CSV table of C-alpha atoms and ligand atoms in Angstrom, one decimal:
chain,number,residue,atom,x,y,z
A,441,MET,CA,0.0,0.0,0.0
A,442,SER,CA,1.4,3.4,-0.9
A,443,GLU,CA,-0.2,5.4,1.9
A,444,THR,CA,0.3,4.6,5.5
A,445,PRO,CA,-3.0,3.1,6.8
A,446,GLY,CA,-4.9,5.1,9.4
A,447,PRO,CA,-5.8,4.0,12.9
A,448,TRP,CA,-8.2,1.0,13.4
A,449,SER,CA,-11.9,1.6,13.3
A,450,PRO,CA,-14.8,-0.7,12.6
A,451,SER,CA,-14.7,0.5,9.0
A,452,SER,CA,-10.9,0.8,8.5
A,453,TRP,CA,-10.9,-2.6,6.7
A,454,HIS,CA,-12.4,-0.7,3.7
A,455,ASP,CA,-9.0,0.7,3.0
A,456,TYR,CA,-7.4,-2.8,2.5
A,457,PRO,CA,-7.6,-5.4,-0.3
A,458,ILE,CA,-10.4,-7.8,0.4
A,459,GLN,CA,-11.2,-11.3,-0.9
A,460,GLN,CA,-14.2,-13.5,-1.1
A,461,GLN,CA,-16.9,-10.8,-0.9
A,462,PRO,CA,-20.1,-11.3,-2.9
A,463,ASP,CA,-20.7,-9.2,-5.9
A,464,TRP,CA,-23.8,-7.4,-4.5
A,465,PRO,CA,-25.7,-6.1,-7.5
A,466,ASP,CA,-27.5,-3.3,-5.8
A,467,SER,CA,-25.3,-1.2,-3.5
A,468,GLY,CA,-28.2,0.9,-2.3
A,469,ALA,CA,-30.1,-2.2,-1.1
A,470,LEU,CA,-26.9,-3.5,0.6
A,471,GLU,CA,-26.4,-0.2,2.4
A,472,GLN,CA,-30.0,-0.3,3.6
A,473,SER,CA,-29.7,-3.9,5.0
A,474,LEU,CA,-26.5,-3.0,6.8
A,475,LYS,CA,-28.0,0.1,8.2
A,476,GLN,CA,-30.9,-1.9,9.5
A,477,ILE,CA,-28.6,-4.4,11.2
A,478,ALA,CA,-26.5,-1.6,12.7
A,479,SER,CA,-29.6,-0.3,14.4
A,480,MET,CA,-30.5,-3.7,15.9
A,481,PRO,CA,-29.5,-5.0,19.4
A,482,PRO,CA,-26.2,-6.8,19.7
A,483,LEU,CA,-26.5,-10.6,19.6
A,484,VAL,CA,-23.9,-11.1,22.4
A,485,PHE,CA,-22.4,-8.9,25.0
A,486,ALA,CA,-18.9,-7.8,25.4
A,487,GLY,CA,-18.7,-9.2,28.9
A,488,GLU,CA,-19.6,-12.7,27.5
A,489,ALA,CA,-16.8,-12.4,24.9
A,490,ARG,CA,-14.5,-11.5,27.7
A,491,SER,CA,-15.5,-14.5,29.8
A,492,LEU,CA,-14.8,-16.7,26.8
A,493,GLN,CA,-11.4,-15.1,26.5
A,494,THR,CA,-10.7,-15.9,30.2
A,495,GLU,CA,-11.7,-19.5,29.6
A,496,LEU,CA,-9.5,-19.7,26.5
A,497,ALA,CA,-6.6,-18.3,28.6
A,498,HIS,CA,-6.9,-21.4,30.7
A,499,VAL,CA,-6.7,-23.4,27.5
A,500,ALA,CA,-3.5,-21.5,26.4
A,501,ALA,CA,-2.0,-22.4,29.8
A,502,GLY,CA,-2.8,-26.1,29.4
A,503,ASN,CA,-5.5,-26.2,32.0
A,504,ALA,CA,-8.6,-26.5,29.8
A,505,PHE,CA,-9.5,-27.9,26.4
A,506,LEU,CA,-11.5,-26.2,23.5
A,507,LEU,CA,-14.3,-28.1,21.8
A,508,GLN,CA,-15.4,-26.0,18.8
A,509,ALA,CA,-18.1,-27.7,16.7
A,510,GLY,CA,-21.1,-27.3,14.5
A,511,ASP,CA,-22.2,-26.9,10.9
A,512,CYS,CA,-20.0,-26.1,8.0
A,513,ALA,CA,-22.8,-23.8,6.9
A,514,GLU,CA,-26.0,-23.2,8.8
A,515,SER,CA,-29.1,-23.3,6.6
A,516,PHE,CA,-32.2,-21.0,6.4
A,517,GLU,CA,-34.2,-24.1,5.6
A,518,GLU,CA,-33.0,-26.7,8.1
A,519,PHE,CA,-33.8,-24.3,10.9
A,520,SER,CA,-35.7,-25.8,13.8
A,521,ALA,CA,-35.7,-26.3,17.6
A,522,ASP,CA,-35.0,-30.0,17.1
A,523,ASN,CA,-32.0,-29.4,14.9
A,524,ILE,CA,-30.4,-27.0,17.4
A,525,ARG,CA,-31.2,-29.2,20.4
A,526,GLU,CA,-29.7,-32.3,18.7
A,527,LYS,CA,-26.5,-30.4,17.8
A,528,LEU,CA,-26.2,-29.2,21.4
A,529,ARG,CA,-26.9,-32.7,22.7
A,530,VAL,CA,-23.9,-34.1,20.7
A,531,ILE,CA,-21.6,-31.3,21.8
A,532,LEU,CA,-22.5,-31.8,25.4
A,533,GLN,CA,-22.0,-35.5,25.2
A,534,MET,CA,-18.6,-35.0,23.6
A,535,ALA,CA,-17.7,-32.5,26.3
A,536,ILE,CA,-18.5,-34.9,29.2
A,537,ILE,CA,-16.5,-37.7,27.6
A,538,LEU,CA,-13.5,-35.3,27.1
A,539,THR,CA,-13.9,-33.7,30.6
A,540,TYR,CA,-13.7,-37.1,32.3
A,541,SER,CA,-10.8,-38.4,30.2
A,542,VAL,CA,-8.7,-35.3,29.9
A,543,GLY,CA,-9.4,-34.2,33.4
A,544,VAL,CA,-9.7,-30.5,32.6
A,545,PRO,CA,-12.7,-28.2,31.9
A,546,ILE,CA,-14.0,-28.3,28.3
A,547,VAL,CA,-14.7,-24.8,26.7
A,548,LYS,CA,-17.7,-25.3,24.5
A,549,VAL,CA,-17.9,-23.1,21.4
A,550,GLY,CA,-20.5,-23.8,18.7
A,551,ARG,CA,-20.1,-23.1,15.0
A,552,ILE,CA,-23.6,-21.8,15.3
A,553,ALA,CA,-25.9,-18.8,15.5
A,554,GLY,CA,-24.1,-17.0,12.6
A,555,GLN,CA,-22.1,-19.6,10.7
A,556,PHE,CA,-23.7,-18.8,7.3
A,557,ALA,CA,-21.1,-17.3,4.9
A,558,LYS,CA,-18.8,-19.6,2.9
A,559,PRO,CA,-15.5,-18.8,1.0
A,560,ARG,CA,-15.3,-20.5,-2.4
A,561,SER,CA,-12.5,-21.7,-4.5
A,562,SER,CA,-14.1,-20.2,-7.7
A,563,PRO,CA,-16.5,-17.2,-8.1
A,564,THR,CA,-18.4,-19.1,-10.8
A,565,GLU,CA,-19.7,-22.7,-11.2
A,566,GLN,CA,-20.3,-24.4,-14.5
A,567,VAL,CA,-23.5,-26.4,-14.6
A,568,GLY,CA,-24.0,-27.8,-18.1
A,569,ASP,CA,-24.1,-24.8,-20.3
A,570,LEU,CA,-24.7,-22.4,-17.5
A,571,SER,CA,-22.0,-20.4,-15.8
A,572,LEU,CA,-23.5,-19.4,-12.5
A,573,PRO,CA,-22.2,-17.3,-9.5
A,574,THR,CA,-21.2,-19.9,-6.8
A,575,PHE,CA,-23.3,-20.4,-3.8
A,576,ARG,CA,-21.7,-18.4,-0.9
A,577,GLY,CA,-24.0,-19.5,2.0
A,578,HIS,CA,-27.6,-18.6,2.8
A,579,ILE,CA,-26.5,-15.2,4.1
A,580,VAL,CA,-25.7,-14.3,0.5
A,581,ASN,CA,-27.6,-16.4,-2.0
A,582,ASP,CA,-29.5,-19.7,-2.6
A,583,PRO,CA,-27.9,-22.9,-3.9
A,584,ALA,CA,-30.6,-23.7,-6.4
A,585,VAL,CA,-29.2,-24.0,-9.9
A,586,THR,CA,-30.7,-20.9,-11.5
A,587,GLU,CA,-29.2,-17.5,-12.3
A,588,ALA,CA,-31.8,-15.8,-10.2
A,589,ALA,CA,-31.2,-17.9,-7.1
A,590,ARG,CA,-27.5,-17.2,-7.2
A,591,ILE,CA,-27.8,-13.4,-7.3
A,592,PRO,CA,-26.5,-12.1,-3.9
A,593,ASN,CA,-29.5,-10.7,-2.0
A,594,PRO,CA,-28.7,-8.3,0.9
A,595,GLU,CA,-32.1,-9.0,2.5
A,596,ARG,CA,-30.5,-12.3,3.5
A,597,LEU,CA,-28.1,-10.5,5.8
A,598,VAL,CA,-31.0,-9.3,7.8
A,599,GLN,CA,-32.5,-12.8,7.8
A,600,ALA,CA,-29.2,-14.3,9.0
A,601,TYR,CA,-29.3,-11.8,11.9
A,602,HIS,CA,-32.8,-12.9,12.9
A,603,GLN,CA,-32.0,-16.6,12.6
A,604,SER,CA,-28.9,-16.1,14.7
A,605,ALA,CA,-30.9,-14.3,17.4
A,606,SER,CA,-33.5,-17.1,17.6
A,607,THR,CA,-30.8,-19.8,17.6
A,608,LEU,CA,-28.9,-18.0,20.4
A,609,ASN,CA,-32.1,-17.6,22.4
A,610,LEU,CA,-32.8,-21.3,22.3
A,611,LEU,CA,-29.2,-22.2,23.0
A,612,ARG,CA,-29.2,-20.0,26.1
A,613,ALA,CA,-32.5,-21.7,27.3
A,614,PHE,CA,-31.1,-25.2,26.7
A,615,ALA,CA,-27.8,-24.4,28.4
A,616,LYS,CA,-29.3,-23.1,31.6
A,617,GLY,CA,-32.7,-24.7,31.7
A,618,GLY,CA,-32.0,-28.3,32.7
A,619,PHE,CA,-31.2,-29.8,29.3
A,620,ALA,CA,-27.5,-29.8,30.0
A,621,ASP,CA,-27.7,-31.6,33.4
A,622,LEU,CA,-24.7,-33.9,33.7
A,623,SER,CA,-26.6,-37.0,34.7
A,624,ARG,CA,-29.0,-36.5,31.8
A,625,VAL,CA,-26.2,-36.0,29.2
A,626,HIS,CA,-24.4,-39.1,30.5
A,627,SER,CA,-27.6,-41.2,30.2
A,628,TRP,CA,-27.6,-40.4,26.4
A,629,THR,CA,-24.0,-41.6,26.2
A,630,GLN,CA,-24.9,-44.8,28.1
A,631,GLU,CA,-27.7,-45.3,25.5
A,632,PHE,CA,-25.1,-44.9,22.7
A,633,VAL,CA,-22.8,-47.4,24.5
A,634,SER,CA,-25.4,-50.1,25.1
A,635,ASN,CA,-27.5,-49.7,21.9
A,636,SER,CA,-24.8,-49.5,19.2
A,637,PRO,CA,-22.2,-52.1,18.3
A,638,GLN,CA,-19.5,-49.4,18.1
A,639,GLY,CA,-20.5,-48.0,21.5
A,640,GLN,CA,-19.5,-51.3,23.2
A,641,ARG,CA,-15.8,-50.4,22.8
A,642,TYR,CA,-16.3,-47.6,25.2
A,643,GLU,CA,-18.2,-49.5,27.9
A,644,GLN,CA,-15.5,-49.3,30.4
A,645,LEU,CA,-15.0,-45.5,30.1
A,646,ALA,CA,-18.8,-44.9,30.3
A,647,ALA,CA,-19.0,-47.2,33.3
A,648,GLU,CA,-16.2,-45.1,35.0
A,649,ILE,CA,-18.1,-41.9,34.4
A,650,ASP,CA,-21.2,-43.6,35.8
A,651,ARG,CA,-19.3,-44.6,39.0
A,652,ALA,CA,-18.0,-41.1,39.4
A,653,LEU,CA,-21.6,-39.7,39.2
A,654,SER,CA,-22.8,-42.3,41.7
A,655,PHE,CA,-20.0,-41.4,44.0
A,656,MET,CA,-21.0,-37.7,43.9
A,657,ARG,CA,-24.6,-38.6,44.5
A,658,ALA,CA,-23.6,-40.7,47.5
A,659,CYS,CA,-21.7,-37.8,48.8
A,660,GLY,CA,-24.9,-35.7,48.6
A,661,VAL,CA,-24.1,-33.8,45.4
A,662,GLU,CA,-27.2,-33.8,43.3
A,663,THR,CA,-26.5,-32.6,39.8
A,664,GLU,CA,-30.0,-31.0,39.5
A,665,SER,CA,-29.5,-28.6,42.4
A,666,ASN,CA,-25.9,-27.7,41.5
A,667,PRO,CA,-25.5,-25.1,38.8
A,668,ASN,CA,-22.0,-26.3,38.1
A,669,LEU,CA,-23.3,-29.7,37.1
A,670,SER,CA,-26.7,-28.8,35.6
A,671,GLU,CA,-25.9,-25.7,33.6
A,672,VAL,CA,-23.2,-25.0,31.0
A,673,ASP,CA,-21.8,-22.0,29.1
A,674,VAL,CA,-22.1,-22.5,25.4
A,675,PHE,CA,-20.4,-19.8,23.3
A,676,THR,CA,-21.0,-19.0,19.6
A,677,SER,CA,-18.6,-18.5,16.8
A,678,HIS,CA,-18.4,-18.2,13.0
A,679,GLU,CA,-16.0,-17.3,10.2
A,680,ALA,CA,-15.9,-13.5,10.0
A,681,LEU,CA,-16.2,-13.4,6.2
A,682,ILE,CA,-18.7,-10.8,5.1
A,683,LEU,CA,-17.1,-7.8,6.8
A,684,GLY,CA,-20.0,-5.4,6.1
A,685,TYR,CA,-22.2,-7.6,8.3
A,686,GLU,CA,-19.5,-7.9,11.0
A,687,GLU,CA,-19.0,-4.1,10.9
A,688,ALA,CA,-22.7,-3.5,11.4
A,689,LEU,CA,-22.7,-5.5,14.6
A,690,THR,CA,-19.5,-4.0,16.0
A,691,ARG,CA,-20.3,-1.9,19.0
A,692,LYS,CA,-18.4,0.0,21.6
A,693,ASP,CA,-18.5,-1.6,25.0
A,694,SER,CA,-19.7,1.0,27.5
A,695,LEU,CA,-17.6,-0.6,30.3
A,696,THR,CA,-14.2,-0.5,28.7
A,697,GLY,CA,-14.6,1.7,25.7
A,698,ASN,CA,-13.3,-1.1,23.4
A,699,TRP,CA,-15.0,-2.3,20.2
A,700,PHE,CA,-16.5,-5.8,20.2
A,701,ASP,CA,-18.0,-7.6,17.2
A,702,CYS,CA,-21.3,-8.5,18.9
A,703,SER,CA,-22.4,-11.0,16.1
A,704,ALA,CA,-20.7,-13.9,18.1
A,705,HIS,CA,-18.5,-14.5,21.1
A,706,MET,CA,-15.6,-15.6,18.9
A,707,LEU,CA,-14.7,-14.9,15.3
A,708,TRP,CA,-12.2,-16.6,13.1
A,709,ILE,CA,-10.4,-15.9,9.8
A,710,GLY,CA,-10.5,-18.6,7.2
A,711,GLU,CA,-7.7,-20.2,5.3
A,712,ARG,CA,-8.5,-18.2,2.1
A,713,THR,CA,-8.7,-14.7,3.7
A,714,ARG,CA,-5.8,-14.6,6.0
A,715,ASP,CA,-3.5,-12.3,4.0
A,716,LEU,CA,-1.4,-10.3,6.4
A,717,ASP,CA,-2.1,-7.1,4.6
A,718,GLY,CA,-5.7,-7.8,3.8
A,719,ALA,CA,-9.0,-6.5,5.1
A,720,HIS,CA,-9.9,-9.5,7.3
A,721,ILE,CA,-6.8,-9.4,9.4
A,722,GLU,CA,-7.3,-5.6,9.7
A,723,PHE,CA,-10.8,-6.0,10.9
A,724,LEU,CA,-10.2,-8.8,13.4
A,725,SER,CA,-7.0,-7.1,14.8
A,726,GLY,CA,-9.1,-4.3,16.3
A,727,ILE,CA,-12.1,-6.1,17.9
A,728,GLY,CA,-11.9,-7.1,21.6
A,729,ASN,CA,-13.4,-10.6,21.1
A,730,PRO,CA,-11.3,-13.7,21.3
A,731,ILE,CA,-10.3,-14.5,17.7
A,732,GLY,CA,-9.1,-17.4,15.6
A,733,CYS,CA,-7.2,-18.0,12.4
A,734,LYS,CA,-7.0,-21.1,10.3
A,735,VAL,CA,-3.5,-22.2,9.4
A,736,GLY,CA,-3.1,-24.6,6.5
A,737,PRO,CA,-0.1,-26.6,5.3
A,738,SER,CA,1.4,-23.6,3.4
A,739,THR,CA,1.9,-21.7,6.6
A,740,SER,CA,5.5,-20.6,7.3
A,741,VAL,CA,7.2,-19.8,10.5
A,742,ASP,CA,7.7,-16.1,9.4
A,743,TYR,CA,4.1,-15.9,8.5
A,744,VAL,CA,2.8,-17.3,11.8
A,745,LEU,CA,5.0,-15.0,13.8
A,746,GLU,CA,3.8,-11.9,11.9
A,747,LEU,CA,0.2,-13.1,12.3
A,748,CYS,CA,0.6,-13.4,16.1
A,749,ALA,CA,2.3,-10.0,16.2
A,750,LYS,CA,-0.6,-8.4,14.2
A,751,LEU,CA,-3.5,-10.1,15.9
A,752,ASN,CA,-2.2,-10.3,19.5
A,753,PRO,CA,0.7,-7.7,19.9
A,754,SER,CA,0.1,-7.5,23.6
A,755,ARG,CA,0.3,-11.3,24.0
A,756,VAL,CA,-3.0,-11.5,25.9
A,757,PRO,CA,-3.6,-15.2,26.8
A,758,GLY,CA,-6.8,-16.5,25.3
A,759,ARG,CA,-7.1,-13.8,22.6
A,760,LEU,CA,-5.7,-15.8,19.7
A,761,THR,CA,-6.5,-19.4,18.7
A,762,LEU,CA,-4.7,-20.9,15.8
A,763,ILE,CA,-6.7,-23.6,14.2
A,764,SER,CA,-4.4,-25.9,12.3
A,765,ARG,CA,-5.9,-27.7,9.3
A,766,MET,CA,-2.9,-29.4,7.6
A,767,GLY,CA,-4.3,-32.8,6.5
A,768,ALA,CA,-3.5,-36.1,8.2
A,769,ASP,CA,-0.3,-36.7,6.2
A,770,LEU,CA,1.3,-33.3,6.8
A,771,VAL,CA,0.2,-32.2,10.2
A,772,GLU,CA,3.0,-33.6,12.3
A,773,ASP,CA,5.9,-32.2,10.1
A,774,LYS,CA,4.2,-28.9,9.3
A,775,LEU,CA,3.0,-28.1,12.7
A,776,ARG,CA,6.1,-28.8,14.8
A,777,PRO,CA,8.2,-25.8,13.5
A,778,LEU,CA,5.2,-23.5,14.0
A,779,LEU,CA,4.7,-24.7,17.6
A,780,ARG,CA,8.4,-24.2,18.4
A,781,ALA,CA,8.7,-20.7,16.8
A,782,VAL,CA,5.5,-19.4,18.5
A,783,THR,CA,6.5,-20.8,21.9
A,784,ASP,CA,10.1,-19.4,21.6
A,785,ALA,CA,8.6,-16.0,20.7
A,786,GLY,CA,6.5,-16.2,23.9
A,787,HIS,CA,3.1,-16.0,22.3
A,788,PRO,CA,0.3,-17.6,24.5
A,789,ILE,CA,-1.6,-19.4,21.8
A,790,VAL,CA,-4.6,-21.7,21.9
A,791,TRP,CA,-3.7,-24.5,19.4
A,792,ALA,CA,-6.8,-26.2,18.0
A,793,CYS,CA,-6.9,-29.0,15.5
A,794,ASP,CA,-9.4,-28.8,12.6
A,795,PRO,CA,-9.1,-32.4,11.2
A,796,MET,CA,-11.8,-31.8,8.7
A,797,HIS,CA,-10.7,-29.3,6.0
A,798,GLY,CA,-7.4,-30.9,5.1
A,799,ASN,CA,-9.0,-34.3,4.5
A,800,THR,CA,-11.8,-33.7,2.1
A,801,PHE,CA,-12.1,-35.8,-1.1
A,802,SER,CA,-14.6,-36.7,-3.7
A,803,ALA,CA,-16.2,-40.2,-3.6
A,804,PRO,CA,-16.7,-42.0,-6.9
A,805,ASN,CA,-20.3,-40.8,-7.0
A,806,GLY,CA,-19.0,-37.2,-6.9
A,807,ARG,CA,-20.1,-36.5,-3.3
A,808,LYS,CA,-17.6,-34.5,-1.2
A,809,THR,CA,-16.7,-36.6,1.8
A,810,ARG,CA,-14.2,-37.2,4.6
A,811,ASP,CA,-13.0,-40.5,6.1
A,812,PHE,CA,-13.5,-40.8,9.9
A,813,ASP,CA,-10.1,-42.6,10.1
A,814,GLU,CA,-8.3,-39.8,8.4
A,815,VAL,CA,-10.0,-37.3,10.7
A,816,LEU,CA,-8.8,-39.3,13.7
A,817,ARG,CA,-5.3,-39.7,12.1
A,818,GLU,CA,-5.0,-35.9,11.8
A,819,VAL,CA,-5.9,-35.5,15.5
A,820,GLY,CA,-3.3,-38.2,16.3
A,821,GLY,CA,-0.6,-36.3,14.4
A,822,PHE,CA,-1.6,-33.1,16.0
A,823,VAL,CA,-1.2,-34.6,19.5
A,824,ARG,CA,2.1,-36.2,18.6
A,825,ALA,CA,3.4,-32.8,17.3
A,826,HIS,CA,2.5,-31.2,20.7
A,827,ARG,CA,4.0,-34.0,22.7
A,828,ALA,CA,7.3,-33.7,20.7
A,829,GLU,CA,7.4,-29.9,21.3
A,830,ASN,CA,6.2,-30.0,24.9
A,831,THR,CA,3.1,-27.8,24.1
A,832,TRP,CA,-0.5,-28.3,24.9
A,833,PRO,CA,-2.9,-29.7,22.2
A,834,GLY,CA,-5.5,-27.2,23.2
A,835,GLY,CA,-8.6,-28.3,21.3
A,836,ILE,CA,-10.5,-29.7,18.3
A,837,HIS,CA,-12.5,-27.8,15.7
A,838,VAL,CA,-15.0,-30.1,13.9
A,839,GLU,CA,-17.9,-30.0,11.6
A,840,LEU,CA,-20.8,-32.0,12.9
A,841,THR,CA,-24.5,-32.3,13.2
A,842,GLY,CA,-26.8,-34.0,15.7
A,843,GLU,CA,-28.8,-35.7,12.8
A,844,ASN,CA,-28.2,-39.1,11.5
A,845,VAL,CA,-26.8,-38.0,8.2
A,846,THR,CA,-24.5,-39.9,5.9
A,847,GLU,CA,-21.9,-37.4,4.8
A,848,CYS,CA,-18.5,-38.7,6.1
A,849,VAL,CA,-17.5,-42.3,5.5
A,850,GLY,CA,-16.1,-44.8,8.1
A,851,GLY,CA,-16.6,-44.5,11.9
A,852,GLY,CA,-18.2,-47.2,14.1
A,853,GLU,CA,-21.1,-47.7,11.7
A,854,ALA,CA,-18.6,-48.2,8.8
A,855,LEU,CA,-20.5,-45.9,6.4
A,856,SER,CA,-19.3,-46.6,2.9
A,857,ALA,CA,-19.2,-44.4,-0.2
A,858,ALA,CA,-22.4,-46.1,-1.4
A,859,ASP,CA,-24.2,-44.9,1.8
A,860,LEU,CA,-23.5,-41.3,1.1
A,861,ASP,CA,-26.6,-40.9,-1.1
A,862,ASP,CA,-28.9,-41.9,1.8
A,863,ARG,CA,-28.9,-38.7,3.8
A,864,TYR,CA,-26.5,-36.3,2.4
A,865,GLU,CA,-27.9,-33.0,3.6
A,866,THR,CA,-25.1,-30.6,4.2
A,867,MET,CA,-25.2,-27.1,2.8
A,868,CYS,CA,-21.5,-27.2,2.1
A,869,ASP,CA,-18.8,-29.6,3.6
A,870,PRO,CA,-19.6,-33.1,4.9
A,871,ARG,CA,-20.2,-33.3,8.6
A,872,LEU,CA,-19.8,-36.1,11.2
A,873,ASN,CA,-23.2,-37.4,12.2
A,874,ALA,CA,-24.2,-37.8,15.9
A,875,SER,CA,-22.7,-41.3,16.4
A,876,GLN,CA,-19.5,-40.5,14.5
A,877,SER,CA,-19.1,-37.4,16.7
A,878,VAL,CA,-19.5,-39.3,20.0
A,879,ASP,CA,-17.2,-41.9,18.6
A,880,LEU,CA,-14.6,-39.2,17.8
A,881,ALA,CA,-14.9,-37.8,21.3
A,882,PHE,CA,-14.1,-41.2,22.8
A,883,ARG,CA,-11.1,-41.7,20.4
A,884,VAL,CA,-9.7,-38.2,21.1
A,885,ALA,CA,-10.2,-38.9,24.8
A,886,GLU,CA,-8.0,-42.0,24.4
A,887,LEU,CA,-5.3,-39.9,22.5
A,888,LEU,CA,-5.2,-37.3,25.2
A,889,ARG,CA,-5.5,-39.5,28.2
A,890,ASP,CA,-1.9,-39.8,29.1
A,891,PHE,CA,-1.2,-36.1,28.4
A,892,THR,CA,-2.4,-34.7,31.7
B,2314,PEP,C1,-14.6,-23.9,7.2
B,2314,PEP,O1,-14.2,-23.9,8.4
B,2314,PEP,O2,-15.8,-24.2,6.9
B,2314,PEP,C2,-13.7,-23.5,6.2
B,2314,PEP,C3,-14.1,-23.0,5.0
B,2314,PEP,O3,-12.4,-23.8,6.5
B,2314,PEP,P1,-11.0,-23.3,5.9
B,2314,PEP,O4,-11.0,-21.8,5.9
B,2314,PEP,O5,-10.0,-23.8,6.9
B,2314,PEP,O6,-10.9,-23.9,4.5
B,2315,CO,CO1,-16.3,-26.4,6.1
């Protein structure tokens, strides 16, 4: 850039090169939608984002573990109380399995209540003779294969805001209203263990958790009457991709005078928009929320050090999560030098493993899929890298749903490529289904067991 950039403001990103933005055809309509969103209440409060940052600081210090999970892309159509409840149910089950095995608190962050926008590898898609703008998530356009459906429509930004608000409302009710009671969540896991062939492998661990709960009850600790055991904190997160939307929800915290992006508790930058001199890094560098950045296999030591310096110059623990998504084959070799350099430079990072995005392939029928074993293999490589560098494998970041879909192959039910057509419902990338997710939690628990 020829001119020296000015100070940060919620709109300073406009002065930087930007990628992956929709080609909104009507700038007047866009402006109107953004103005409407800017006048609406915040979805989350600055104080909540700060609480998450405090919890993530415990992760950075090796005293807690991050479970970040949810849809690749939320849908305007698959939007129901059941859907939200089932997703939360799986996340809670995974959290209990991990809490017991790893022996530290699990910080629960959903890819939910705002995870609508998708980066794409190409701006257009060829369907037969038609060259159409690509689908960029329901916050932008519709996936139907027509020219009209693919035109970016700014009214969708407002709809995404409203859907996020309803989702968050329900999540808050479930988290505090008895649904998350420890005994109840464990009883679902027991069902999984006794009713499914793959569950039997985990009988011993489930029985141990059961004994721990009985012991507590015998000591007079009833989960129902103890908020620590019957209520949970569930935080929200999404990729901060459409910066106009994020700017419209960025508000000044009256307590501290700092700016917070009140669209979610945590925001992250995707693999395709993490240019050090780009608009996305500029925007996230100035908000007070805890933030994340995906780091893929091309990430160099110099890059990651500059990234940390830009996004967390004051080295605040819990502020920055680096989400590695290297692929199962590469993770160990690629991650180790990054772990070493960041540790040597004294940056307090939360390291999370996204074992999904580096392991996607097309099945013979053309369906995009992921193999459960490769997902697990990437987590294994991630844990080994940390063990070798004496750093803390701080968390996992996964795409899942509570529904019984068939989008990823393998896992305890041994889904095959031929099964993919049964219930392939994702809006974007293939997600682990409910039983694959619980299965993964048990496997990750085994990998981490001797770490603490
Ligand atoms: C995603 O998390 O859905 C995604 C697009 O990931 P990445 O930026 O790592 O490719
Ligand atoms: Co995805």
